[in-house]
Amino acid sequence: IENVTYNDITIFKADKTEAKLSEYKDKPVMLLFFNKENTESIEVLKKVEEMYKNYEDKIQFFMINTSKDVDEELENTYTIDIYYDFYEEATIKYNVEQVPSMIYIDETNEVFNAKTGFTTTDALEANLDILSNNI
């Protein structure tokens, strides 16, 4: 993803509870846009799930399902919170044209990295380490 800058967004949990990115403006954030129908998306979601416990106190994770339908199977499979972009606000504001898309935002609201497509465990971990100042 090119020319990505911080944009506030409103996304939703399955129960329609709102979450605003600006509520976490002083904390590093990782956005993962994914779709269950995309194999690479699910592989990256699984990788993030595996690493989540190591970073949950340092990084706010938003796993954003680009499908408009709440998926009970996803909700029951992962411990990390799944969010929904029901109105495509986040997808549009972050120029997401393909999934998976990962956007890393530091505690000063600067996007320091954005990537589309499959990522390796090492690359994902390196970005999370930088984001969490764990280097």
XYZ file of C-alpha atoms in Angstrom:
135
model
C 0.000 0.000 0.000
C 1.528 3.317 -1.009
C 1.138 6.784 0.499
C -0.702 5.562 3.569
C -1.257 8.081 6.346
C -3.131 7.929 9.624
C -6.902 8.212 9.329
C -9.392 7.845 12.124
C -11.897 5.081 11.458
C -14.905 3.542 13.125
C -15.139 -0.228 12.970
C -17.438 -2.635 14.750
C -17.380 -5.809 16.784
C -19.866 -8.560 15.953
C -22.384 -7.146 18.437
C -22.249 -3.776 16.589
C -20.201 -2.126 19.368
C -18.169 0.697 17.841
C -14.421 1.061 18.132
C -12.635 4.183 16.962
C -8.983 4.145 16.060
C -8.575 7.574 17.704
C -9.394 5.996 21.086
C -5.948 4.377 20.903
C -4.028 7.410 19.610
C -1.253 7.062 22.190
C -0.728 3.344 21.614
C 0.834 1.559 18.641
C -1.731 -0.124 16.406
C -1.678 -2.919 13.887
C -4.486 -3.092 11.349
C -4.978 -6.318 9.434
C -7.585 -6.227 6.692
C -8.582 -9.765 5.796
C -11.368 -11.836 4.299
C -12.179 -15.438 5.131
C -12.508 -16.278 1.434
C -8.838 -15.395 0.867
C -6.412 -18.152 1.898
C -3.461 -15.793 2.398
C -5.636 -13.604 4.654
C -6.435 -16.489 6.939
C -2.785 -17.599 7.028
C -1.708 -14.109 8.131
C -4.558 -13.953 10.675
C -3.335 -17.261 12.129
C 0.221 -15.880 12.386
C -1.007 -12.757 14.188
C -3.089 -14.924 16.533
C 0.043 -16.935 17.419
C 1.985 -13.765 18.256
C -0.837 -11.831 19.886
C -0.099 -12.866 23.484
C 3.482 -11.591 23.204
C 2.373 -8.110 22.170
C -1.161 -7.544 23.488
C 0.012 -5.252 26.307
C 2.054 -3.095 23.931
C 0.029 -2.975 20.703
C -3.666 -2.530 19.932
C -4.661 -5.088 17.300
C -7.542 -4.512 14.902
C -8.255 -7.583 12.793
C -10.729 -6.137 10.294
C -12.906 -8.525 8.328
C -13.787 -6.873 5.015
C -16.908 -9.012 4.707
C -20.094 -7.275 5.754
C -21.393 -10.439 7.406
C -20.581 -11.428 10.969
C -18.890 -14.802 10.881
C -19.614 -16.909 13.968
C -16.931 -19.431 13.037
C -14.280 -16.692 13.002
C -15.610 -15.302 16.261
C -15.297 -18.716 17.911
C -11.938 -19.715 16.387
C -9.730 -16.781 17.400
C -8.997 -15.232 20.771
C -7.952 -11.961 19.154
C -10.875 -9.593 18.575
C -12.373 -9.562 15.100
C -13.770 -6.262 13.818
C -15.983 -5.513 10.846
C -15.874 -2.676 8.339
C -19.638 -2.712 7.728
C -19.660 0.612 5.846
C -16.267 0.202 4.111
C -15.025 3.342 5.862
C -11.721 1.789 6.920
C -11.154 0.073 3.595
C -11.653 3.336 1.724
C -9.663 5.558 4.104
C -6.688 3.199 4.021
C -6.859 2.515 0.263
C -7.159 -1.235 0.811
C -7.551 -2.848 -2.589
C -6.466 -6.373 -1.719
C -6.295 -8.629 1.295
C -4.436 -9.327 3.377
C -3.269 -5.768 4.037
C -1.264 -4.905 7.138
C -0.816 -1.352 8.388
C 1.454 -0.525 11.310
C 0.839 2.786 13.111
C 3.169 4.008 15.858
C 2.199 5.823 19.063
C 2.590 9.207 17.326
C -0.036 8.208 14.732
C 2.530 7.793 11.970
C 2.167 4.879 9.578
C 5.626 3.371 9.567
C 4.889 0.386 7.344
C 2.096 -0.946 5.166
C 2.114 -4.154 3.171
C -0.297 -6.179 1.100
C -0.202 -9.874 0.412
C 1.245 -12.787 2.291
C 3.927 -12.128 4.896
C 6.365 -14.425 6.608
C 6.355 -15.016 10.345
C 9.774 -13.337 10.580
C 8.614 -10.210 8.734
C 5.466 -9.978 10.832
C 7.430 -10.401 14.047
C 10.010 -7.806 12.954
C 7.282 -5.229 12.337
C 5.604 -5.997 15.668
C 8.954 -5.720 17.453
C 9.597 -2.305 15.904
C 6.036 -1.203 16.645
C 6.270 -2.285 20.291
C 9.802 -0.899 20.761
C 10.820 -4.463 21.577
C 14.099 -4.292 19.676
